[in-house]
Amino acid sequence: MKATIDLDDDLYRRLKVEAARRGRTVRDLVAEGIRVVIDSPDIGGAPSDQHPGAAWFGALNAYATNADDHGLEAMRASIALGRGTSSR
């Protein structure tokens, strides 16, 4: 099946370079990427470590372990504790 996907120019250039580096086609890499996303377990919509933007989200876990609840003030205090400073 054919599909049309709009990619920004920079992303497409990076994709072409990576495909060439791996000795594969752009089509192969796109299909592989789709398979990775579809075949990965869904964990309730939360970001996973496999997602490129999830690294910052995982880093927040260290701060959240100090929180008594998930309210804004508790999270601020937890972050302050994680940084080694007192809460406001």
Short mmCIF file of C-alpha atoms in Angstrom, two decimals:
data_model
loop_
_atom_site.label_atom_id
_atom_site.label_comp_id
_atom_site.label_asym_id
_atom_site.label_seq_id
_atom_site.Cartn_x
_atom_site.Cartn_y
_atom_site.Cartn_z
CA MET A 1 0.00 0.00 0.00
CA LYS A 2 1.23 3.49 -0.74
CA ALA A 3 0.90 6.42 1.64
CA THR A 4 1.92 10.04 1.45
CA ILE A 5 3.64 11.45 4.51
CA ASP A 6 4.74 15.06 4.87
CA LEU A 7 8.12 15.44 6.56
CA ASP A 8 10.02 18.64 7.08
CA ASP A 9 13.08 18.97 4.86
CA ASP A 10 15.64 18.57 7.63
CA LEU A 11 14.04 15.37 8.93
CA TYR A 12 13.87 13.90 5.44
CA ARG A 13 17.54 14.72 4.78
CA ARG A 14 18.51 13.04 8.06
CA LEU A 15 16.39 10.03 7.14
CA LYS A 16 18.08 9.73 3.72
CA VAL A 17 21.54 10.00 5.27
CA GLU A 18 20.72 7.34 7.87
CA ALA A 19 19.27 5.02 5.22
CA ALA A 20 22.41 5.40 3.11
CA ARG A 21 24.64 4.87 6.12
CA ARG A 22 22.83 1.62 6.88
CA GLY A 23 22.72 0.54 3.24
CA ARG A 24 18.92 0.51 3.29
CA THR A 25 16.13 2.44 1.64
CA VAL A 26 14.12 5.29 3.14
CA ARG A 27 11.05 3.10 2.68
CA ASP A 28 12.65 0.31 4.76
CA LEU A 29 13.54 2.66 7.62
CA VAL A 30 10.09 4.25 7.71
CA ALA A 31 8.44 0.82 7.77
CA GLU A 32 10.79 -0.32 10.54
CA GLY A 33 10.03 2.78 12.58
CA ILE A 34 6.30 2.22 12.24
CA ARG A 35 6.72 -1.42 13.31
CA VAL A 36 8.69 -0.36 16.39
CA VAL A 37 5.93 2.03 17.46
CA ILE A 38 3.09 -0.39 16.75
CA ASP A 39 4.77 -3.44 18.26
CA SER A 40 5.97 -1.72 21.44
CA PRO A 41 3.79 -2.28 24.49
CA ASP A 42 1.36 0.50 25.27
CA ILE A 43 1.83 1.63 28.85
CA GLY A 44 -1.27 3.76 29.20
CA GLY A 45 -0.09 6.56 26.98
CA ALA A 46 2.87 7.42 29.21
CA PRO A 47 6.13 8.16 27.40
CA SER A 48 8.49 5.24 27.12
CA ASP A 49 12.27 5.13 27.13
CA GLN A 50 12.07 4.16 23.45
CA HIS A 51 10.51 7.51 22.54
CA PRO A 52 13.18 10.06 21.63
CA GLY A 53 11.63 12.80 23.74
CA ALA A 54 11.10 10.64 26.80
CA ALA A 55 14.55 11.09 28.36
CA TRP A 56 13.58 14.35 30.06
CA PHE A 57 10.38 12.76 31.38
CA GLY A 58 12.26 9.81 32.90
CA ALA A 59 14.67 12.22 34.58
CA LEU A 60 11.74 13.68 36.53
CA ASN A 61 11.17 10.32 38.22
CA ALA A 62 14.07 10.93 40.62
CA TYR A 63 12.39 14.11 41.83
CA ALA A 64 8.92 12.56 42.06
CA THR A 65 10.05 9.85 44.48
CA ASN A 66 10.28 12.46 47.26
CA ALA A 67 6.68 13.66 46.78
CA ASP A 68 3.97 12.73 49.28
CA ASP A 69 1.26 13.38 46.70
CA HIS A 70 1.08 14.66 43.14
CA GLY A 71 -0.13 18.16 43.94
CA LEU A 72 1.86 21.10 42.61
CA GLU A 73 3.24 22.15 46.00
CA ALA A 74 4.31 18.59 46.86
CA MET A 75 6.08 18.27 43.52
CA ARG A 76 7.87 21.61 44.01
CA ALA A 77 9.03 20.51 47.45
CA SER A 78 10.18 17.16 46.03
CA ILE A 79 12.20 18.88 43.30
CA ALA A 80 13.78 21.14 45.88
CA LEU A 81 14.74 18.11 47.99
CA GLY A 82 16.17 16.38 44.92
CA ARG A 83 18.34 19.40 44.20
CA GLY A 84 19.63 19.49 47.75
CA THR A 85 17.90 22.76 48.63
CA SER A 86 15.06 23.57 50.97
CA SER A 87 11.54 24.03 49.67
CA ARG A 88 9.95 27.46 49.48
#
